[in-house]
Short mmCIF file of C-alpha atoms (C1' of nucleotides) in Angstrom, two decimals:
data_model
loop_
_atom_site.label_atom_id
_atom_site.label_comp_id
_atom_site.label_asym_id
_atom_site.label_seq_id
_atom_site.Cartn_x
_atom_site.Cartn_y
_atom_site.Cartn_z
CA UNK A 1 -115.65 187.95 -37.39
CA UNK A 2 -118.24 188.77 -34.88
CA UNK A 3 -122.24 187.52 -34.88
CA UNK A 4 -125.09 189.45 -33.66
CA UNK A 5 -125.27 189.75 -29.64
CA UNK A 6 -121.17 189.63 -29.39
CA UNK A 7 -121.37 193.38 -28.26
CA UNK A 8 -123.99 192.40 -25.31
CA UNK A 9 -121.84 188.90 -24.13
CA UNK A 10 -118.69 191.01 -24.02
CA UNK A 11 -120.59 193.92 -22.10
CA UNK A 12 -121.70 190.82 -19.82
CA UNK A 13 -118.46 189.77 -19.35
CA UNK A 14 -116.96 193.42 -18.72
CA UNK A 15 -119.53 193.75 -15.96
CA UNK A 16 -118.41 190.28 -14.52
CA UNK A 17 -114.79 190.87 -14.69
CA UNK A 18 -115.45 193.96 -12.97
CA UNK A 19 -117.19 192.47 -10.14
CA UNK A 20 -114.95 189.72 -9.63
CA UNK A 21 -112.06 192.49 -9.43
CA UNK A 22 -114.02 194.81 -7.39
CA UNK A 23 -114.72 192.31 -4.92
CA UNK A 24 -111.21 191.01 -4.36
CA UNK A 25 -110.06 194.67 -3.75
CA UNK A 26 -113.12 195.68 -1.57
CA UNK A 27 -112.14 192.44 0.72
CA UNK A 28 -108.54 193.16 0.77
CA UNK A 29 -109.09 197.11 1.68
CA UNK A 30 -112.33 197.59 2.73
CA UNK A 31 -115.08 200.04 1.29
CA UNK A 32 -112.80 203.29 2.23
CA UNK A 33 -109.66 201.65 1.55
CA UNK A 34 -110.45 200.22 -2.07
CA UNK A 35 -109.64 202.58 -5.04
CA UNK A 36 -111.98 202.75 -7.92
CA UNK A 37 -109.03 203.54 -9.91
CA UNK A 38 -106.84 200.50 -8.93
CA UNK A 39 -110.24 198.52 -9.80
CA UNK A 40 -110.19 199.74 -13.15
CA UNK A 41 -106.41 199.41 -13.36
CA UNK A 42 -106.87 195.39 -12.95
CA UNK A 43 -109.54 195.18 -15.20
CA UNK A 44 -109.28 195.07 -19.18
CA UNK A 45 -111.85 198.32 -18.87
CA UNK A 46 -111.43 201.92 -17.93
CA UNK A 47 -112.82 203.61 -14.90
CA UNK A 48 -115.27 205.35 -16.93
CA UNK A 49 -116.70 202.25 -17.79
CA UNK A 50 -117.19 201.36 -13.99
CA UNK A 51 -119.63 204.06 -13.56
CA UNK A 52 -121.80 203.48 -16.47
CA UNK A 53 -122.40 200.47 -15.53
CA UNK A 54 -122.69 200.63 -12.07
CA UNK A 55 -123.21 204.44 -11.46
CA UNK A 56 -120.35 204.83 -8.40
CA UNK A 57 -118.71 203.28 -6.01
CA UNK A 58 -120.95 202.80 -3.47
CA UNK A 59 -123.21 201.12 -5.88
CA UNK A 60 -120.15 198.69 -7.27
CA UNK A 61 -119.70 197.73 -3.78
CA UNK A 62 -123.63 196.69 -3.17
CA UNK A 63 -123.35 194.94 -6.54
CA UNK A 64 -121.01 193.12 -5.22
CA UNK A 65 -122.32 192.37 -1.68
CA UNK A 66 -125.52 191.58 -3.52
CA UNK A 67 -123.23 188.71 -5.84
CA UNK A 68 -121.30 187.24 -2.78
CA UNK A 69 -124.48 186.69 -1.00
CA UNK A 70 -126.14 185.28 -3.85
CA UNK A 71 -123.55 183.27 -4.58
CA UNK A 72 -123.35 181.86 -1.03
CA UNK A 73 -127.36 180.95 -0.14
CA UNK A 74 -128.53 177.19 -0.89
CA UNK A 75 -125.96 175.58 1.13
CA UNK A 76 -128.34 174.03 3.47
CA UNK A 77 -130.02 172.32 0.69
CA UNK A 78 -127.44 169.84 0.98
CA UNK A 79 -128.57 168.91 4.28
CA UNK A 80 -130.63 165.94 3.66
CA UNK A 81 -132.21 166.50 7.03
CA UNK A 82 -135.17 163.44 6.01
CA UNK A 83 -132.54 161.03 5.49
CA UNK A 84 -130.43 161.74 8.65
CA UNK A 85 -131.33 161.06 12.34
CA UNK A 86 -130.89 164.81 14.24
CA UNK A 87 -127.93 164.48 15.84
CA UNK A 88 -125.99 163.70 12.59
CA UNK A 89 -127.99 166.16 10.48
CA UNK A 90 -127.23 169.28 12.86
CA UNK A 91 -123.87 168.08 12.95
CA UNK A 92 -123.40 167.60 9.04
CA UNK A 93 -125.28 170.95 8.79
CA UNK A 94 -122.40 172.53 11.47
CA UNK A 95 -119.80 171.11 9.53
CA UNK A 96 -121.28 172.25 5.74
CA UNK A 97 -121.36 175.95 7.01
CA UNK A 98 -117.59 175.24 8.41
CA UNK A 99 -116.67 174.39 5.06
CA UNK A 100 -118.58 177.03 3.07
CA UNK A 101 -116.57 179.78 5.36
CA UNK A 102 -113.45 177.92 4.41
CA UNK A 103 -114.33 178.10 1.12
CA UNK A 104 -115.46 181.64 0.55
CA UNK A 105 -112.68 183.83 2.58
CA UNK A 106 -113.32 187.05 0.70
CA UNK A 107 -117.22 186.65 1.27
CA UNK A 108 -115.90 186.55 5.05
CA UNK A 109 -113.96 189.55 4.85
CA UNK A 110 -116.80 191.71 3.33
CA UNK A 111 -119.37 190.82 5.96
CA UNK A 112 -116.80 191.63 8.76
CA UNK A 113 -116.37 194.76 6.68
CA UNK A 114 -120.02 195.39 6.01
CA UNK A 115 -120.20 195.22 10.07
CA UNK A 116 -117.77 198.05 10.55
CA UNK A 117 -120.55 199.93 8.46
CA UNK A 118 -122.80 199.15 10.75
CA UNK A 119 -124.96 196.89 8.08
CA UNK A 120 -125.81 200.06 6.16
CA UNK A 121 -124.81 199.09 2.59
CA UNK A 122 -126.89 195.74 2.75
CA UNK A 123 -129.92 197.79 3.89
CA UNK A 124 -130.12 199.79 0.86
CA UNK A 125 -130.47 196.14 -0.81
CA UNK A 126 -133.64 194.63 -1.09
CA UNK A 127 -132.53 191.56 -2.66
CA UNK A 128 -130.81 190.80 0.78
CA UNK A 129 -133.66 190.74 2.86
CA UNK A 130 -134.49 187.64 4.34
CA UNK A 131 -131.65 186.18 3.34
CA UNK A 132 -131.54 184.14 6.21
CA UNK A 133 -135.14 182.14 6.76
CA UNK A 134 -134.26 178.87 4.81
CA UNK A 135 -131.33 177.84 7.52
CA UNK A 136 -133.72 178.65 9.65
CA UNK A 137 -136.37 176.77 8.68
CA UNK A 138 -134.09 173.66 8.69
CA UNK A 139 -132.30 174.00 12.03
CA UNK A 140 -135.99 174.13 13.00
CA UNK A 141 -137.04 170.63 11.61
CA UNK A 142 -133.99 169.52 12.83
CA UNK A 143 -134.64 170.43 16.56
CA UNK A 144 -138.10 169.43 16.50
CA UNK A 145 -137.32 165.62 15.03
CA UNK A 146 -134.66 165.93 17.56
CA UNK A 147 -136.64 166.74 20.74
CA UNK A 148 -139.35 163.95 19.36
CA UNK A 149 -136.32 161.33 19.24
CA UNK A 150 -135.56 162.24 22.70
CA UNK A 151 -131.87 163.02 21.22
CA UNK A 152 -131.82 166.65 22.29
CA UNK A 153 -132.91 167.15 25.50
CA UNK A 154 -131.86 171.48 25.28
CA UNK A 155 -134.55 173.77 24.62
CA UNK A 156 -133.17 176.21 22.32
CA UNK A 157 -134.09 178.60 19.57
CA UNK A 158 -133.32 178.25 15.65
CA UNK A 159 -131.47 181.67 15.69
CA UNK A 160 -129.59 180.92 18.88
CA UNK A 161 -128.09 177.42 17.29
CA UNK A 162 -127.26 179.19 13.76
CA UNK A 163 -125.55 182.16 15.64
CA UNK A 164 -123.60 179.72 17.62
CA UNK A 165 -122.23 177.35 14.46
CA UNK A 166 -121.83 180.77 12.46
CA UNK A 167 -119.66 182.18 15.23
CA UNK A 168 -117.16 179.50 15.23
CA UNK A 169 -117.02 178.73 11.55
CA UNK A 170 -116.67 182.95 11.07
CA UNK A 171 -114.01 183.62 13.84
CA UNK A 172 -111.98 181.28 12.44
CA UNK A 173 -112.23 182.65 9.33
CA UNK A 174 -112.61 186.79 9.92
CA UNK A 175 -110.00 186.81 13.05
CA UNK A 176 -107.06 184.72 11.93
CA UNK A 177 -104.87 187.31 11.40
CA UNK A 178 -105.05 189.10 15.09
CA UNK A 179 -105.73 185.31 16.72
CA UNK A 180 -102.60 184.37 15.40
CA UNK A 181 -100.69 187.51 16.20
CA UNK A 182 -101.66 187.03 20.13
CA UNK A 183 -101.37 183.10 20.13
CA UNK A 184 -99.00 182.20 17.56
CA UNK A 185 -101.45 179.65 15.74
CA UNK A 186 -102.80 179.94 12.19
CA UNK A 187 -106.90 178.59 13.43
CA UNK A 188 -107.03 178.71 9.25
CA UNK A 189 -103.47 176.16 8.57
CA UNK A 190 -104.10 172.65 7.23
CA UNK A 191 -103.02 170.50 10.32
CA UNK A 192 -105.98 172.65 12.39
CA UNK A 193 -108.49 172.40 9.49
CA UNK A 194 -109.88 168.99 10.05
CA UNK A 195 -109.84 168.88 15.13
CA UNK A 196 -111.79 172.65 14.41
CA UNK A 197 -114.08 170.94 11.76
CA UNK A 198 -114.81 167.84 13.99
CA UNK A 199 -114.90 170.44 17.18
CA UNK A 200 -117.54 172.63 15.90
CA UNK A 201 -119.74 169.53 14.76
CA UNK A 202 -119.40 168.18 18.52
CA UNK A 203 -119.79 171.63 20.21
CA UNK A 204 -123.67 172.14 19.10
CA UNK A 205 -124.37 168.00 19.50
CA UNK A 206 -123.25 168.22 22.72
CA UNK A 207 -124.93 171.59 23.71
CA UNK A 208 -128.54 170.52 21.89
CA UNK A 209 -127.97 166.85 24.26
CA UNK A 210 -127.86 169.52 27.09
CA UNK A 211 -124.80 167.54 29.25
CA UNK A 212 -124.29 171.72 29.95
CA UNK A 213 -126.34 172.15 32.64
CA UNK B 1 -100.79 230.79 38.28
CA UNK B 2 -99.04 227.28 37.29
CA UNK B 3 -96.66 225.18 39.30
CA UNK B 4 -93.81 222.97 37.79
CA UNK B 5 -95.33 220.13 36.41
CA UNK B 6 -98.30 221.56 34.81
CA UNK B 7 -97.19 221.61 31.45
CA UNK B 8 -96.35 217.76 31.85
CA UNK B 9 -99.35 216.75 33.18
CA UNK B 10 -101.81 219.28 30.41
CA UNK B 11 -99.28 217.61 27.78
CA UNK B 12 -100.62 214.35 28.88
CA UNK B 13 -104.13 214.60 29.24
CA UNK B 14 -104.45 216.04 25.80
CA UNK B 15 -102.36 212.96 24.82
CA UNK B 16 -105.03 211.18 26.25
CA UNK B 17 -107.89 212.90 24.70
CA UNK B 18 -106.84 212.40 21.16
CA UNK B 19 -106.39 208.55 21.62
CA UNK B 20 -109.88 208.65 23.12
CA UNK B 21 -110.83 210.42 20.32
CA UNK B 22 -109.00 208.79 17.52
CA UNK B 23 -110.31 205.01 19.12
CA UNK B 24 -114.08 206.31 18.72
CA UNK B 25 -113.43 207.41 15.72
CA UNK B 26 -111.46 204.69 14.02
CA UNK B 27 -113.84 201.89 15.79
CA UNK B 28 -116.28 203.68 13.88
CA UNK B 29 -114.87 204.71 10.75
CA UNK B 30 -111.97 201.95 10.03
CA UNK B 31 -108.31 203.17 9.37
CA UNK B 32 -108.92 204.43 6.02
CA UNK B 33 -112.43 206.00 6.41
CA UNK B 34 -110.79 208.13 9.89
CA UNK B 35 -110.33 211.68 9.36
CA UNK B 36 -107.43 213.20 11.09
CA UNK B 37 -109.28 216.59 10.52
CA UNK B 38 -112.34 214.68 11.88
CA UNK B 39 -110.12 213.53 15.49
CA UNK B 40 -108.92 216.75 15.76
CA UNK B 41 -111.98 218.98 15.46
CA UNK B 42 -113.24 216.94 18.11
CA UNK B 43 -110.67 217.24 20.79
CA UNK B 44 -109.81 220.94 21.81
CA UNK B 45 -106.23 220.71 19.98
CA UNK B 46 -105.39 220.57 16.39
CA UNK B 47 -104.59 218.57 14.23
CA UNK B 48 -100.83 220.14 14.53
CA UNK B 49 -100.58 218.55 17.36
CA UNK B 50 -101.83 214.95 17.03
CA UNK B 51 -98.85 214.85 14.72
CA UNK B 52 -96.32 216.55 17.51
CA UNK B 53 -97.16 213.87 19.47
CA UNK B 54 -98.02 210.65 17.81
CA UNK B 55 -96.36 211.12 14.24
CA UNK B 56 -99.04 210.64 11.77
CA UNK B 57 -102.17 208.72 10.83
CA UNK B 58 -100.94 205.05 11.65
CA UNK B 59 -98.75 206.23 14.17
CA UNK B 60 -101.73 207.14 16.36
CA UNK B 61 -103.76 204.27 15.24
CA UNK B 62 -101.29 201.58 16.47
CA UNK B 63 -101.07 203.73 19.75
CA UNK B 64 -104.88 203.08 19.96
CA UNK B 65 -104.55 199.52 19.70
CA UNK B 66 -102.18 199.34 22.40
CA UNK B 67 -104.09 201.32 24.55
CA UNK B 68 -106.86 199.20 24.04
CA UNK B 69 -105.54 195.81 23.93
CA UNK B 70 -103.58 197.26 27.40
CA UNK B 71 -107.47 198.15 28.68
CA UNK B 72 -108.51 194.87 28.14
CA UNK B 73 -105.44 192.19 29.66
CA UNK B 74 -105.99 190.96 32.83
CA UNK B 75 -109.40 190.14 32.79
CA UNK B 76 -108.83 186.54 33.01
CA UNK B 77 -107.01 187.27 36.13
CA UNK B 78 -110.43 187.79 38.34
CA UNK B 79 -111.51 184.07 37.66
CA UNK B 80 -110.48 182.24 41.19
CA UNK B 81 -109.80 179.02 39.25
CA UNK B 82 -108.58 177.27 42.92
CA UNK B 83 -111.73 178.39 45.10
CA UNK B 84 -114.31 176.73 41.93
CA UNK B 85 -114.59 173.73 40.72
CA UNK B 86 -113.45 173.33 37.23
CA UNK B 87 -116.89 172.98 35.98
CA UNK B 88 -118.14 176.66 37.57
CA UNK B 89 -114.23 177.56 36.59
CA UNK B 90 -114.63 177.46 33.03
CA UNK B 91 -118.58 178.33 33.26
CA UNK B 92 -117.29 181.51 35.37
CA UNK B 93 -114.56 182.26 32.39
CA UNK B 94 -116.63 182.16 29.90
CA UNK B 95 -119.50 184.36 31.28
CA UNK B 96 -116.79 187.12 32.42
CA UNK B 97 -115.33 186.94 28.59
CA UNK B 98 -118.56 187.82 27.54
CA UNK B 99 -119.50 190.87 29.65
CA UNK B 100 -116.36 191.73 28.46
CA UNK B 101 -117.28 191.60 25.42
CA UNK B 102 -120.43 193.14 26.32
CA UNK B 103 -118.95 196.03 27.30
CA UNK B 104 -116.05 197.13 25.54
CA UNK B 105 -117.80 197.52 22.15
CA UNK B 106 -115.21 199.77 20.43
CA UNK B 107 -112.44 197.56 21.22
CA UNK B 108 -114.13 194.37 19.14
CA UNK B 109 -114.49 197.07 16.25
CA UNK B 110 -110.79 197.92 16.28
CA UNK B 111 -109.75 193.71 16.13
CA UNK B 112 -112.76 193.28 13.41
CA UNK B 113 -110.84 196.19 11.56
CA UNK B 114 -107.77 195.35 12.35
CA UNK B 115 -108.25 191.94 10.57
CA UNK B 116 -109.42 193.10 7.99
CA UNK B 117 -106.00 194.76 7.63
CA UNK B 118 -104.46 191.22 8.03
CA UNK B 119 -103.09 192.34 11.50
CA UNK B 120 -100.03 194.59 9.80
CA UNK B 121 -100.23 197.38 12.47
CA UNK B 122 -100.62 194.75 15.44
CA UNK B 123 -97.32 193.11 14.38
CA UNK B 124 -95.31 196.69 13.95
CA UNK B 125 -96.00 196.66 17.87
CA UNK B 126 -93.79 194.89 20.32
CA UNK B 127 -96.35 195.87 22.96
CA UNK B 128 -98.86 193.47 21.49
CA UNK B 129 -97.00 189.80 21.12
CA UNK B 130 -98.13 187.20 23.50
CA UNK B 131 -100.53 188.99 25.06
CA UNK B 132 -102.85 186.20 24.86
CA UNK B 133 -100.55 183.98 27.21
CA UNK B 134 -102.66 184.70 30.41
CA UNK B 135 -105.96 182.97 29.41
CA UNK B 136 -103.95 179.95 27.59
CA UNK B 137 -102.52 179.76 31.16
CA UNK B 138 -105.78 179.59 33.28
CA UNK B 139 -107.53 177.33 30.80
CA UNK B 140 -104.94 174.91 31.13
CA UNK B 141 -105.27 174.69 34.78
CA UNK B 142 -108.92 174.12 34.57
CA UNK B 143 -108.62 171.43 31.45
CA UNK B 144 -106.13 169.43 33.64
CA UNK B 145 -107.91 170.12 37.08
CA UNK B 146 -111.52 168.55 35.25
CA UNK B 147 -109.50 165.90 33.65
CA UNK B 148 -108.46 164.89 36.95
CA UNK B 149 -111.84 165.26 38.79
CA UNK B 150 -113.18 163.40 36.22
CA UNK B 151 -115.77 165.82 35.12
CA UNK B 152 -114.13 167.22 31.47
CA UNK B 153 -114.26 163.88 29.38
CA UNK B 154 -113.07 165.47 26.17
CA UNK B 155 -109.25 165.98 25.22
CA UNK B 156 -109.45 169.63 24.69
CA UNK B 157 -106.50 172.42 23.57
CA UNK B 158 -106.34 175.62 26.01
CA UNK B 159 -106.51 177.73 22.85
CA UNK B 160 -109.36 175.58 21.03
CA UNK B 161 -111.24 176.49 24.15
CA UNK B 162 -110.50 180.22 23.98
CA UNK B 163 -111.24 180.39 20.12
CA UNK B 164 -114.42 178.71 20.90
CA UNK B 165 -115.70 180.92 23.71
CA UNK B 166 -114.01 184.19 22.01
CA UNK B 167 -116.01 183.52 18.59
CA UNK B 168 -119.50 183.10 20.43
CA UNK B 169 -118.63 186.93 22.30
CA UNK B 170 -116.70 188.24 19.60
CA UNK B 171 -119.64 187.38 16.80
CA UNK B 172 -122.38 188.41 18.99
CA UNK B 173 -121.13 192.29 18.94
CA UNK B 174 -119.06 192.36 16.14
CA UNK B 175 -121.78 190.74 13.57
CA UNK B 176 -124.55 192.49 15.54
CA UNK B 177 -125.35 194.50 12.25
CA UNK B 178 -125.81 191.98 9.11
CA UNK B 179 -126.84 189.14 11.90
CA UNK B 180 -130.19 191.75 12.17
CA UNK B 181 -130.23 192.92 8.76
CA UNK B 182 -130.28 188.84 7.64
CA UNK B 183 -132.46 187.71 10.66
CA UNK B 184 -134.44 190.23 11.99
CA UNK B 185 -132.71 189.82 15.57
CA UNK B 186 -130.41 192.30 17.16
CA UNK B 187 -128.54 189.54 19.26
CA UNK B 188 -127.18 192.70 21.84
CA UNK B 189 -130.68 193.75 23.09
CA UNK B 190 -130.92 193.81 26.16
CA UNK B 191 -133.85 191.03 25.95
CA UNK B 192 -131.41 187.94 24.04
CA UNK B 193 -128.47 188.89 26.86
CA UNK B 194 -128.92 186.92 29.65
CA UNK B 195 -130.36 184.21 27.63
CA UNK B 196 -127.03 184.46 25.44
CA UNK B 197 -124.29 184.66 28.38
CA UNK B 198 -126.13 181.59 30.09
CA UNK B 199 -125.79 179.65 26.51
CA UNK B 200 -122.02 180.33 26.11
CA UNK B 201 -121.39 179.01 29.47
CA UNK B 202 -123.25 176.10 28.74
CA UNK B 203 -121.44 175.15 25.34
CA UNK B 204 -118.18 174.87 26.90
CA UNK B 205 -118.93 172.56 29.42
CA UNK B 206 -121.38 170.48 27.56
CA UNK B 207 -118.82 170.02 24.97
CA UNK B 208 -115.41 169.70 27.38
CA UNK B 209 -117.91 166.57 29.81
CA UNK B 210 -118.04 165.58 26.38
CA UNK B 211 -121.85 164.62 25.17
CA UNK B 212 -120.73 165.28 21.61
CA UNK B 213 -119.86 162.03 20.52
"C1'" DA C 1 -130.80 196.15 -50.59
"C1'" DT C 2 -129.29 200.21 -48.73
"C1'" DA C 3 -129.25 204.72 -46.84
"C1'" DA C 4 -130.45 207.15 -42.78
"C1'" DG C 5 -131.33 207.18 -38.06
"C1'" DT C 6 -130.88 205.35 -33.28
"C1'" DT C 7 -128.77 203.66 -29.41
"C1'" DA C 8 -125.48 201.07 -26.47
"C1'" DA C 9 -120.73 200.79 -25.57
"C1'" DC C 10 -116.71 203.16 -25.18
"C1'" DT C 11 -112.44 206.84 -24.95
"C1'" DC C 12 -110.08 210.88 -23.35
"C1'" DA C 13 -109.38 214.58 -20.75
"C1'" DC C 14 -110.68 217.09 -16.99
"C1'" DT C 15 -112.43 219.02 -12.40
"C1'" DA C 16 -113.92 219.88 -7.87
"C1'" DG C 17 -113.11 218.56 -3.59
"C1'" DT C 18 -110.64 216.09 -0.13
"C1'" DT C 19 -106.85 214.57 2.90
"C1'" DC C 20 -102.46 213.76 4.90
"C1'" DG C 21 -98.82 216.11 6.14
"C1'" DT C 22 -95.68 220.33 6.77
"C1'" DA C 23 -93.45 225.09 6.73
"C1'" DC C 24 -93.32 228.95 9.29
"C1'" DA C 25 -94.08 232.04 12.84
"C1'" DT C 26 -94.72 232.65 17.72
"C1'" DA C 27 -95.30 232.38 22.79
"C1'" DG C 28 -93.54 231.50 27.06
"C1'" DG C 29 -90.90 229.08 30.52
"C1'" DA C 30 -86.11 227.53 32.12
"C1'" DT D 1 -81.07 232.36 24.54
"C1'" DC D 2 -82.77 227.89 23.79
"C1'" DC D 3 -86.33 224.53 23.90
"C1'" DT D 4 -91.01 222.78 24.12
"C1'" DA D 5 -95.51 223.64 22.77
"C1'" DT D 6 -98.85 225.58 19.62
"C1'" DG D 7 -101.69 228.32 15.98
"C1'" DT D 8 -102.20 229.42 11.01
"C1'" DA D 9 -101.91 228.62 6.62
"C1'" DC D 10 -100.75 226.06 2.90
"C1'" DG D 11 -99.39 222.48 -0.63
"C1'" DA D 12 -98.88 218.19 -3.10
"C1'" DA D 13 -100.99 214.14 -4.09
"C1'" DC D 14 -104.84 211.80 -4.46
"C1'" DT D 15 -109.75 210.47 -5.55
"C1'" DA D 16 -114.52 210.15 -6.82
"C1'" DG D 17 -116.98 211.52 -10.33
"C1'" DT D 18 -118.19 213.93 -15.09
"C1'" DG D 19 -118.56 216.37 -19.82
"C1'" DA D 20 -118.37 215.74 -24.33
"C1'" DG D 21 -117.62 213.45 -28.15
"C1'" DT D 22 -116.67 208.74 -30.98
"C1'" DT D 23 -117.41 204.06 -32.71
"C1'" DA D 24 -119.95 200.38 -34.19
"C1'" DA D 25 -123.99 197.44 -34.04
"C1'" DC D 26 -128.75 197.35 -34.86
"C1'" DT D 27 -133.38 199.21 -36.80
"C1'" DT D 28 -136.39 201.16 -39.95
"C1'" DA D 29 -137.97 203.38 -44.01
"C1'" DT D 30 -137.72 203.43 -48.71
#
DNA sequence: ATAAGTTAACTCACTAGTTCGTACATAGGA
DNA sequence: TCCTATGTACGAACTAGTGAGTTAACTTAT
């Protein structure tokens, strides 16, 4: 038997299985690559379906650029940046965004994708804008209390430090395939998970202590 | 009038016109998104003839890898590692991987793409294995020559190293697009560049004296 | 309570346009 | 005459998107 509101949850639940589907296939194949018909084909709807809900392809594919970066913000908040001294908060924080890009391959693959589009998908988004300010904000605390403490002795900008954790944690991730291909080492196998996690947490302490110059 | 030869050498440079072509046009487009149409309307052949002489679509993609992973070797090879000390050595290598980075903006489009395709066309290429060899080389020389001058404190892998330097370049060019749309900051103006290439240098040899732990 | 009306969710079949690739004819040099 | 190089036209398969009508839940008037 069915209750009241039955045909909205399963509508729901069409729209999420869509998404979920639409995003594995827009990873694997990019936006060109990706067929809205082998979307529909692994999806318990029709292709009809997929544009009344979401109106066409393009728009299924900022749906789901808008999800995976929804889904992805608030990591920082685990950085309990009051209860750490700096040098182990920026390094926990190094490490947390190591793990997150372990953790969310496909989200990986559609930014690197999203780049080769030259950003143009995620403009038409407004819920994307300013995605970016809370890590921001805490690198920031995190270099001032670390400057104070006479830990980090390298003047250097919020941006330039996120930029420089992202890029390791995303190379990783976005190149293995070619990186392996030239060198002959998975960066993403088990036995190199845990040196590259420690490496990236000791590459910005040691950069923000300034031993560089 | 035409001498002997002609033919050979007009065969050629038309050769090399469509992989000029087809590499713009890929790097900007992806392998799916390319038109063939679209490469040949652009070169003064047809599209008859990028088939005469490459085969088809992936045919002349893969050719345009190999032309411009071929571009590319060798770079490593202008870093005197025996007239520097290992310090300015892997400072030097560093810097020079990210001019080249810098400048050779299509090529980081074609790896980004090409890992998105999980590296399938790089590995139908004999051309392509162990090209990486080279830098793995140098870097070794200048881990062990600062190990023994006392100046690199931390036990280090050659190809750690590379992936380290390569993901600051690579992510500076290759992420240039949602890195702006996300934080307002197009990190390959020409204002963040030298600012950039001095902070690469500095992260590798903060982190190889070792300050990090 | 129930008939009539309304709307969201859904199906089926179809089309207009694209895109890779090729068949065929031809020109000209060796 | 034979071979390489090349222009023209075309086709087969694919691909995003739509037109038109159906089903079933929900609402409102009586």
């Amino acid at each position: 038997m069915s209750t009241p509101g039955d045909r909205q949850r399963d509508a729901d639940r069409t729209r999420a299985e869509i998404l979920d589907v639409a995003m594995a296939e827009f990873a694997r194949s990019g936006y060109a690559g990706a067929r809205v018909d082998e979307i529909a084909d692994l999806t318990r709807t029709t292709k009809r379906m997929i544009y009344y809900y979401f109106g066409g392809k393009e728009q299924l594919y900022i749906a789901v650029l808008e999800k995976a970066y929804s889904e992805v913000r608030a990591v920082e908040k685990t950085v309990d940046v009051d209860h750490l001294d700096p040098v182990e908060a920026i390094r926990t924080l190094a490490q947390l965004t190591f793990d997150h890009h372990d953790a969310h391959r496909d989200f990986i693959a559609l930014v690197a994708i999203e780049n080769v589009h030259r950003a143009e998908h995620i403009r038409k988004s407004e819920v994307l804008a300013n995605l970016g300010a809370p890590v921001l904000d805490l690198i920031s605390r995190i270099l001032d209390a670390g400057h104070e403490s006479g830990d980090f002795t390298t003047e250097a900008d919020a941006i330039d430090v996120h930029m420089m954790i992202s890029s390791f944690c995303f190379f990783r991730v976005a190149n293995q395939h070619t990186f392996g291909a030239l060198f002959g080492r998975d960066m993403t196998a088990p036995e190199h998970r845990e040196r590259l996690r420690t490496m990236v947490g000791e590459m910005v302490v040691a950069y923000l202590k300034g031993a560089g110059r």
